[in-house]
PDB file of C-alpha atoms in Angstrom:
ATOM      1  CA  ALA A   1     -15.241 -75.724   1.709  1.00  0.00           C
ATOM      2  CA  LEU A   2     -17.615 -75.863  -1.090  1.00  0.00           C
ATOM      3  CA  CYS A   3     -17.810 -79.612  -2.843  1.00  0.00           C
ATOM      4  CA  GLY A   4     -14.232 -80.244  -1.556  1.00  0.00           C
ATOM      5  CA  TRP A   5     -13.147 -76.528  -2.679  1.00  0.00           C
ATOM      6  CA  PRO A   6     -11.641 -74.338  -0.160  1.00  0.00           C
ATOM      7  CA  VAL A   7     -13.276 -70.856   0.201  1.00  0.00           C
ATOM      8  CA  ARG A   8     -10.074 -68.825   1.421  1.00  0.00           C
ATOM      9  CA  SER A   9     -11.817 -64.884   0.657  1.00  0.00           C
ATOM     10  CA  SER A  10     -14.619 -62.821   0.695  1.00  0.00           C
ATOM     11  CA  ALA A  11     -14.269 -62.310  -2.659  1.00  0.00           C
ATOM     12  CA  GLN A  12     -14.207 -66.254  -3.472  1.00  0.00           C
ATOM     13  CA  ARG A  13     -17.019 -67.039  -0.927  1.00  0.00           C
ATOM     14  CA  LEU A  14     -19.198 -63.742  -3.058  1.00  0.00           C
ATOM     15  CA  THR A  15     -18.451 -65.636  -6.565  1.00  0.00           C
ATOM     16  CA  VAL A  16     -19.765 -68.976  -4.849  1.00  0.00           C
ATOM     17  CA  ILE A  17     -22.727 -67.799  -3.700  1.00  0.00           C
ATOM     18  CA  ARG A  18     -23.586 -66.102  -7.083  1.00  0.00           C
ATOM     19  CA  ALA A  19     -22.885 -69.616  -8.217  1.00  0.00           C
ATOM     20  CA  PHE A  20     -24.397 -71.448  -6.118  1.00  0.00           C
ATOM     21  CA  PRO A  21     -26.742 -69.121  -3.433  1.00  0.00           C
ATOM     22  CA  ARG A  22     -29.296 -72.301  -2.321  1.00  0.00           C
ATOM     23  CA  SER A  23     -25.869 -74.431  -0.965  1.00  0.00           C
ATOM     24  CA  ILE A  24     -24.156 -71.536   1.359  1.00  0.00           C
ATOM     25  CA  PRO A  25     -25.459 -71.831   4.716  1.00  0.00           C
ATOM     26  CA  PRO A  26     -25.692 -67.818   6.515  1.00  0.00           C
ATOM     27  CA  ILE A  27     -22.655 -67.046   8.613  1.00  0.00           C
ATOM     28  CA  PRO A  28     -23.509 -66.967  12.224  1.00  0.00           C
ATOM     29  CA  PRO A  29     -22.808 -63.426  13.917  1.00  0.00           C
ATOM     30  CA  ALA A  30     -19.702 -63.074  15.836  1.00  0.00           C
ATOM     31  CA  MET A  31     -19.679 -64.158  19.681  1.00  0.00           C
ATOM     32  CA  PRO A  32     -17.922 -61.600  21.355  1.00  0.00           C
ATOM     33  CA  THR A  33     -15.008 -63.072  22.874  1.00  0.00           C
ATOM     34  CA  SER A  34     -13.925 -60.128  25.480  1.00  0.00           C
ATOM     35  CA  ILE A  35     -16.484 -60.948  27.989  1.00  0.00           C
ATOM     36  CA  SER A  36     -15.819 -63.971  29.925  1.00  0.00           C
ATOM     37  CA  PRO A  37     -17.921 -66.687  31.470  1.00  0.00           C
ATOM     38  CA  ARG A  38     -17.599 -65.678  34.830  1.00  0.00           C
ATOM     39  CA  THR A  39     -18.738 -62.288  34.217  1.00  0.00           C
ATOM     40  CA  VAL A  40     -21.835 -63.297  32.134  1.00  0.00           C
ATOM     41  CA  ALA A  41     -22.581 -65.420  35.227  1.00  0.00           C
ATOM     42  CA  ALA A  42     -22.045 -62.650  37.819  1.00  0.00           C
ATOM     43  CA  ALA A  43     -24.260 -60.126  35.855  1.00  0.00           C
ATOM     44  CA  LEU A  44     -27.254 -63.263  35.784  1.00  0.00           C
ATOM     45  CA  VAL A  45     -26.521 -63.297  39.914  1.00  0.00           C
ATOM     46  CA  LEU A  46     -27.037 -59.746  40.082  1.00  0.00           C
ATOM     47  CA  ALA A  47     -29.956 -59.402  38.166  1.00  0.00           C
ATOM     48  CA  THR A  48     -32.240 -61.797  39.893  1.00  0.00           C
ATOM     49  CA  LEU A  49     -30.904 -61.040  43.406  1.00  0.00           C
ATOM     50  CA  ARG A  50     -33.063 -58.386  45.203  1.00  0.00           C
ATOM     51  CA  PRO A  51     -32.621 -55.870  47.434  1.00  0.00           C
ATOM     52  CA  ALA A  52     -33.401 -57.130  51.427  1.00  0.00           C
ATOM     53  CA  VAL A  53     -34.213 -53.881  52.632  1.00  0.00           C
ATOM     54  CA  ALA A  54     -35.457 -50.294  50.712  1.00  0.00           C
ATOM     55  CA  VAL A  55     -33.672 -47.508  51.374  1.00  0.00           C
ATOM     56  CA  ILE A  56     -35.307 -44.313  52.296  1.00  0.00           C
ATOM     57  CA  ASP A  57     -34.408 -41.118  52.122  1.00  0.00           C
ATOM     58  CA  CYS A  58     -35.351 -39.256  55.415  1.00  0.00           C
ATOM     59  CA  GLY A  59     -33.259 -35.962  55.061  1.00  0.00           C
ATOM     60  CA  GLY A  60     -29.393 -36.207  56.224  1.00  0.00           C
ATOM     61  CA  HIS A  61     -29.724 -40.134  56.934  1.00  0.00           C
ATOM     62  CA  PHE A  62     -31.569 -43.429  55.469  1.00  0.00           C
ATOM     63  CA  ALA A  63     -33.493 -45.986  56.938  1.00  0.00           C
ATOM     64  CA  SER A  64     -35.455 -48.787  55.833  1.00  0.00           C
ATOM     65  CA  SER A  65     -39.149 -47.223  56.188  1.00  0.00           C
ATOM     66  CA  CYS A  66     -40.495 -44.006  57.109  1.00  0.00           C
ATOM     67  CA  ALA A  67     -41.633 -44.856  60.364  1.00  0.00           C
ATOM     68  CA  ALA A  68     -37.746 -45.851  60.935  1.00  0.00           C
ATOM     69  CA  CYS A  69     -36.248 -42.416  59.883  1.00  0.00           C
ATOM     70  CA  PRO A  70     -37.157 -40.437  63.174  1.00  0.00           C
ATOM     71  CA  GLN A  71     -34.869 -42.913  65.720  1.00  0.00           C
ATOM     72  CA  ASP A  72     -36.947 -41.549  68.955  1.00  0.00           C
ATOM     73  CA  ASN A  73     -35.371 -37.615  67.552  1.00  0.00           C
ATOM     74  CA  GLY A  74     -39.057 -36.147  66.233  1.00  0.00           C
ATOM     75  CA  ALA A  75     -39.996 -34.729  63.315  1.00  0.00           C
ATOM     76  CA  SER A  76     -35.926 -33.084  62.898  1.00  0.00           C
ATOM     77  CA  TRP A  77     -35.628 -36.393  61.618  1.00  0.00           C
ATOM     78  CA  CYS A  78     -38.064 -36.695  59.438  1.00  0.00           C
ATOM     79  CA  ASN A  79     -37.700 -35.193  56.205  1.00  0.00           C
ATOM     80  CA  GLY A  80     -36.521 -36.120  52.298  1.00  0.00           C
ATOM     81  CA  ASP A  81     -39.427 -38.488  51.392  1.00  0.00           C
ATOM     82  CA  CYS A  82     -41.204 -38.524  53.924  1.00  0.00           C
ATOM     83  CA  VAL A  83     -43.432 -36.304  56.429  1.00  0.00           C
ATOM     84  CA  TRP A  84     -44.110 -35.913  59.786  1.00  0.00           C
ATOM     85  CA  THR A  85     -47.480 -35.553  61.158  1.00  0.00           C
ATOM     86  CA  GLY A  86     -48.310 -34.066  64.312  1.00  0.00           C
ATOM     87  CA  SER A  87     -46.320 -31.272  66.134  1.00  0.00           C
ATOM     88  CA  THR A  88     -43.345 -30.048  64.764  1.00  0.00           C
ATOM     89  CA  PHE A  89     -42.448 -27.867  67.280  1.00  0.00           C
ATOM     90  CA  ASP A  90     -41.940 -30.295  70.311  1.00  0.00           C
ATOM     91  CA  PRO A  91     -39.917 -33.343  69.372  1.00  0.00           C
ATOM     92  CA  GLU A  92     -40.872 -35.461  72.305  1.00  0.00           C
ATOM     93  CA  SER A  93     -44.604 -34.963  71.197  1.00  0.00           C
ATOM     94  CA  GLU A  94     -46.492 -37.795  69.586  1.00  0.00           C
ATOM     95  CA  GLY A  95     -46.448 -37.924  65.709  1.00  0.00           C
ATOM     96  CA  THR A  96     -45.877 -40.225  62.884  1.00  0.00           C
ATOM     97  CA  CYS A  97     -43.153 -39.812  60.104  1.00  0.00           C
ATOM     98  CA  ILE A  98     -45.166 -41.243  56.611  1.00  0.00           C
ATOM     99  CA  SER A  99     -43.929 -40.852  53.266  1.00  0.00           C
ATOM    100  CA  LYS A 100     -44.987 -38.082  50.994  1.00  0.00           C
ATOM    101  CA  LYS A 101     -47.431 -40.480  49.193  1.00  0.00           C
ATOM    102  CA  GLU A 102     -49.382 -41.452  52.191  1.00  0.00           C
ATOM    103  CA  HIS A 103     -49.428 -37.799  53.286  1.00  0.00           C
ATOM    104  CA  MET A 104     -50.977 -36.747  50.065  1.00  0.00           C
ATOM    105  CA  VAL A 105     -53.693 -39.799  49.669  1.00  0.00           C
ATOM    106  CA  ALA A 106     -54.633 -38.456  53.809  1.00  0.00           C
ATOM    107  CA  ARG A 107     -55.071 -34.740  52.027  1.00  0.00           C
ATOM    108  CA  LEU A 108     -56.978 -35.985  48.943  1.00  0.00           C
ATOM    109  CA  ILE A 109     -59.253 -37.922  51.860  1.00  0.00           C
ATOM    110  CA  ASP A 110     -59.646 -34.955  53.838  1.00  0.00           C
ATOM    111  CA  PHE A 111     -60.477 -32.484  51.640  1.00  0.00           C
ATOM    112  CA  GLY A 112     -62.936 -34.945  49.623  1.00  0.00           C
ATOM    113  CA  MET A 113     -65.047 -35.304  52.982  1.00  0.00           C
ATOM    114  CA  PHE A 114     -65.229 -31.420  53.091  1.00  0.00           C
ATOM    115  CA  ALA A 115     -66.256 -31.411  49.768  1.00  0.00           C
ATOM    116  CA  VAL A 116     -68.925 -33.881  50.050  1.00  0.00           C
ATOM    117  CA  THR A 117     -69.730 -32.061  53.728  1.00  0.00           C
ATOM    118  CA  ALA A 118     -69.963 -29.081  52.107  1.00  0.00           C
ATOM    119  CA  LEU A 119     -72.397 -30.100  49.461  1.00  0.00           C
ATOM    120  CA  VAL A 120     -74.974 -31.887  51.609  1.00  0.00           C
ATOM    121  CA  MET A 121     -75.057 -28.668  53.835  1.00  0.00           C
ATOM    122  CA  LEU A 122     -75.583 -26.830  50.701  1.00  0.00           C
ATOM    123  CA  ILE A 123     -78.122 -28.596  49.772  1.00  0.00           C
ATOM    124  CA  PHE A 124     -79.876 -28.526  52.763  1.00  0.00           C
ATOM    125  CA  ALA A 125     -79.867 -24.812  53.090  1.00  0.00           C
ATOM    126  CA  PHE A 126     -81.241 -24.248  49.582  1.00  0.00           C
ATOM    127  CA  VAL A 127     -83.958 -26.510  50.543  1.00  0.00           C
ATOM    128  CA  TYR A 128     -84.820 -24.780  54.296  1.00  0.00           C
ATOM    129  CA  LYS A 129     -84.354 -21.328  52.456  1.00  0.00           C
ATOM    130  CA  ASN A 130     -86.893 -21.887  50.590  1.00  0.00           C
ATOM    131  CA  GLN A 131     -89.288 -23.926  52.575  1.00  0.00           C
ATOM    132  CA  VAL A 132     -88.782 -21.688  55.474  1.00  0.00           C
ATOM    133  CA  MET A 133     -86.633 -18.439  55.107  1.00  0.00           C
ATOM    134  CA  GLU A 134     -89.373 -17.048  52.978  1.00  0.00           C
ATOM    135  CA  LYS A 135     -91.805 -17.368  55.440  1.00  0.00           C
ATOM    136  CA  LEU A 136     -89.753 -15.264  58.233  1.00  0.00           C
ATOM    137  CA  ASP A 137     -90.063 -12.052  58.761  1.00  0.00           C
ATOM    138  CA  THR A 138     -87.177  -9.632  60.274  1.00  0.00           C
ATOM    139  CA  LEU A 139     -87.824  -8.999  64.238  1.00  0.00           C
ATOM    140  CA  PRO A 140     -89.487  -5.975  65.559  1.00  0.00           C
ATOM    141  CA  ASN A 141     -87.703  -3.077  66.714  1.00  0.00           C
ATOM    142  CA  HIS A 142     -88.415  -3.251  69.858  1.00  0.00           C
ATOM    143  CA  LEU A 143     -88.519  -6.436  72.284  1.00  0.00           C
ATOM    144  CA  ASP A 144     -89.884  -7.008  75.434  1.00  0.00           C
ATOM    145  CA  ILE A 145     -88.047 -10.947  76.311  1.00  0.00           C
ATOM    146  CA  GLN A 146     -87.288 -11.827  79.671  1.00  0.00           C
ATOM    147  CA  ALA A 147     -84.597 -14.040  79.320  1.00  0.00           C
ATOM    148  CA  ARG A 148     -84.655 -17.059  81.685  1.00  0.00           C
ATOM    149  CA  ARG A 149     -81.896 -18.887  83.758  1.00  0.00           C
ATOM    150  CA  ARG A 150     -80.863 -22.152  81.527  1.00  0.00           C
ATOM    151  CA  ASN A 151     -78.768 -25.186  83.498  1.00  0.00           C
ATOM    152  CA  LEU A 152     -75.992 -26.532  81.168  1.00  0.00           C
ATOM    153  CA  LEU A 153     -78.027 -29.797  80.118  1.00  0.00           C
ATOM    154  CA  GLU A 154     -81.476 -27.452  79.402  1.00  0.00           C
ATOM    155  CA  CYS A 155     -80.916 -27.902  75.388  1.00  0.00           C
ATOM    156  CA  PHE A 156     -81.343 -31.799  76.049  1.00  0.00           C
ATOM    157  CA  LYS A 157     -84.848 -31.171  76.853  1.00  0.00           C
ATOM    158  CA  GLU A 158     -85.430 -29.758  72.993  1.00  0.00           C
ATOM    159  CA  ARG A 159     -84.031 -32.991  71.111  1.00  0.00           C
ATOM    160  CA  ASP A 160     -85.375 -31.704  67.726  1.00  0.00           C
ATOM    161  CA  THR A 161     -83.826 -28.105  68.219  1.00  0.00           C
ATOM    162  CA  CYS A 162     -80.703 -29.812  70.132  1.00  0.00           C
ATOM    163  CA  LEU A 163     -80.055 -32.055  66.908  1.00  0.00           C
ATOM    164  CA  HIS A 164     -81.043 -29.184  64.699  1.00  0.00           C
ATOM    165  CA  VAL A 165     -78.327 -27.276  65.641  1.00  0.00           C
ATOM    166  CA  THR A 166     -75.474 -29.858  66.419  1.00  0.00           C
ATOM    167  CA  PHE A 167     -75.727 -30.890  62.438  1.00  0.00           C
ATOM    168  CA  CYS A 168     -76.877 -27.941  60.692  1.00  0.00           C
ATOM    169  CA  LEU A 169     -75.231 -25.080  62.766  1.00  0.00           C
ATOM    170  CA  PRO A 170     -74.744 -23.046  59.306  1.00  0.00           C
ATOM    171  CA  VAL A 171     -77.779 -23.075  58.499  1.00  0.00           C
ATOM    172  CA  VAL A 172     -79.326 -22.262  61.894  1.00  0.00           C
ATOM    173  CA  ALA A 173     -76.770 -19.229  62.647  1.00  0.00           C
ATOM    174  CA  ALA A 174     -77.812 -17.662  59.285  1.00  0.00           C
ATOM    175  CA  LYS A 175     -81.047 -17.907  60.015  1.00  0.00           C
ATOM    176  CA  ASN A 176     -80.440 -16.365  63.142  1.00  0.00           C
ATOM    177  CA  TYR A 177     -78.686 -13.484  61.390  1.00  0.00           C
ATOM    178  CA  GLN A 178     -81.042 -13.016  58.923  1.00  0.00           C
ATOM    179  CA  VAL A 179     -83.873 -12.473  61.172  1.00  0.00           C
ATOM    180  CA  ALA A 180     -82.365  -9.992  63.264  1.00  0.00           C
ATOM    181  CA  GLU A 181     -80.459  -7.809  59.994  1.00  0.00           C
ATOM    182  CA  VAL A 182     -77.304  -8.781  61.304  1.00  0.00           C
ATOM    183  CA  MET A 183     -76.260 -10.772  58.082  1.00  0.00           C
ATOM    184  CA  GLY A 184     -77.724 -11.868  54.680  1.00  0.00           C
ATOM    185  CA  PHE A 185     -78.798 -15.607  54.640  1.00  0.00           C
ATOM    186  CA  TRP A 186     -76.125 -16.962  52.577  1.00  0.00           C
ATOM    187  CA  PRO A 187     -73.178 -14.730  53.501  1.00  0.00           C
ATOM    188  CA  GLY A 188     -74.098 -15.859  57.354  1.00  0.00           C
ATOM    189  CA  CYS A 189     -74.214 -19.853  56.028  1.00  0.00           C
ATOM    190  CA  ILE A 190     -70.897 -19.434  53.926  1.00  0.00           C
ATOM    191  CA  LEU A 191     -69.140 -17.675  56.715  1.00  0.00           C
ATOM    192  CA  THR A 192     -70.284 -19.860  59.740  1.00  0.00           C
ATOM    193  CA  PHE A 193     -69.822 -22.871  58.049  1.00  0.00           C
ATOM    194  CA  LEU A 194     -65.699 -21.678  56.784  1.00  0.00           C
ATOM    195  CA  LEU A 195     -65.694 -20.264  60.718  1.00  0.00           C
ATOM    196  CA  THR A 196     -66.747 -24.102  61.764  1.00  0.00           C
ATOM    197  CA  HIS A 197     -63.665 -25.811  59.815  1.00  0.00           C
ATOM    198  CA  THR A 198     -61.297 -22.949  59.947  1.00  0.00           C
ATOM    199  CA  PRO A 199     -57.674 -23.994  61.450  1.00  0.00           C
ATOM    200  CA  LEU A 200     -57.472 -20.658  63.415  1.00  0.00           C
ATOM    201  CA  TYR A 201     -60.483 -21.452  65.661  1.00  0.00           C
ATOM    202  CA  CYS A 202     -59.580 -18.435  67.760  1.00  0.00           C
ATOM    203  CA  ILE A 203     -60.506 -15.940  65.695  1.00  0.00           C
ATOM    204  CA  GLY A 204     -63.464 -18.066  64.212  1.00  0.00           C
ATOM    205  CA  ALA A 205     -64.988 -17.820  68.189  1.00  0.00           C
ATOM    206  CA  VAL A 206     -64.035 -13.862  67.799  1.00  0.00           C
ATOM    207  CA  VAL A 207     -66.026 -13.637  64.815  1.00  0.00           C
ATOM    208  CA  ARG A 208     -69.098 -15.843  65.960  1.00  0.00           C
ATOM    209  CA  GLY A 209     -68.578 -13.903  69.337  1.00  0.00           C
ATOM    210  CA  VAL A 210     -69.184 -10.496  67.998  1.00  0.00           C
ATOM    211  CA  LEU A 211     -72.223 -11.822  65.600  1.00  0.00           C
ATOM    212  CA  SER A 212     -73.440 -13.496  68.406  1.00  0.00           C
ATOM    213  CA  TRP A 213     -73.785  -9.878  70.720  1.00  0.00           C
ATOM    214  CA  LYS A 214     -75.269  -8.429  68.013  1.00  0.00           C
ATOM    215  CA  VAL A 215     -78.169 -10.770  67.814  1.00  0.00           C
ATOM    216  CA  ALA A 216     -78.008 -10.411  71.563  1.00  0.00           C
ATOM    217  CA  THR A 217     -78.803  -6.901  70.928  1.00  0.00           C
ATOM    218  CA  ARG A 218     -81.207  -6.891  68.201  1.00  0.00           C
ATOM    219  CA  MET A 219     -83.062  -8.845  70.523  1.00  0.00           C
ATOM    220  CA  ASP A 220     -82.710  -6.002  73.560  1.00  0.00           C
ATOM    221  CA  LEU A 221     -80.556  -8.924  75.606  1.00  0.00           C
ATOM    222  CA  GLU A 222     -78.193  -7.859  77.876  1.00  0.00           C
ATOM    223  CA  ARG A 223     -74.766  -9.376  76.712  1.00  0.00           C
ATOM    224  CA  SER A 224     -71.309  -8.218  76.157  1.00  0.00           C
ATOM    225  CA  ALA A 225     -69.122  -8.591  73.566  1.00  0.00           C
ATOM    226  CA  LEU A 226     -66.587 -10.040  75.327  1.00  0.00           C
ATOM    227  CA  LYS A 227     -68.750 -12.239  76.907  1.00  0.00           C
ATOM    228  CA  SER A 228     -70.494 -13.645  73.853  1.00  0.00           C
ATOM    229  CA  ILE A 229     -66.741 -14.257  72.436  1.00  0.00           C
ATOM    230  CA  CYS A 230     -65.691 -16.198  75.804  1.00  0.00           C
ATOM    231  CA  VAL A 231     -69.214 -18.189  75.177  1.00  0.00           C
ATOM    232  CA  ASN A 232     -68.213 -19.098  71.647  1.00  0.00           C
ATOM    233  CA  LEU A 233     -64.709 -20.273  72.369  1.00  0.00           C
ATOM    234  CA  PHE A 234     -65.879 -23.645  74.482  1.00  0.00           C
ATOM    235  CA  CYS A 235     -69.632 -23.580  72.958  1.00  0.00           C
ATOM    236  CA  MET A 236     -70.378 -23.261  69.546  1.00  0.00           C
TER     237      MET A 236
END
């Protein structure tokens, strides 16, 4: 009502608003009547609740975490959102079921370490080639080398050589390949580095064995290719 006059229709209200624009308060929005207070309370409770256990898809079943997926069944029960790290052929072998995100992070770390190692080796090979390899000549066509027997721990008597071969194997092997005219320095360095880090260990041992046999033949040392391959299977 306005000043005691009831306003019964919207047309009458519009007429009053035009006559007295400042005296009519705004109409509040109507509250929905279809939602009961009990429903509102239940919605508030559900919104504040947090799941007690996270659900992980193991690929056929669910678990609270990837570590709980195998349930002593090995890699066959680690699928879906998880990845098995270890042997996938032997279910009883030691392994771990981790999430795909953790697996990706581990792979990125491994690749980063490989890249850093390759960069350091590349810098050292570049310096070694300019400072050492440019001053070395190839081996003469005929050598008279009498190889003496060495025991298993003979390498520890030459500490510098031992450390050089241990930490700079691609560079040392490339130097031997170039001096013996078996392969160039850079191809030998890159090939040896890749064969050292390849997962196909047997193939790498065969290639290194053949190259070592060629170096020994160039030095007039009696050694069979099979023996060189067997040595490279157990000794870098």
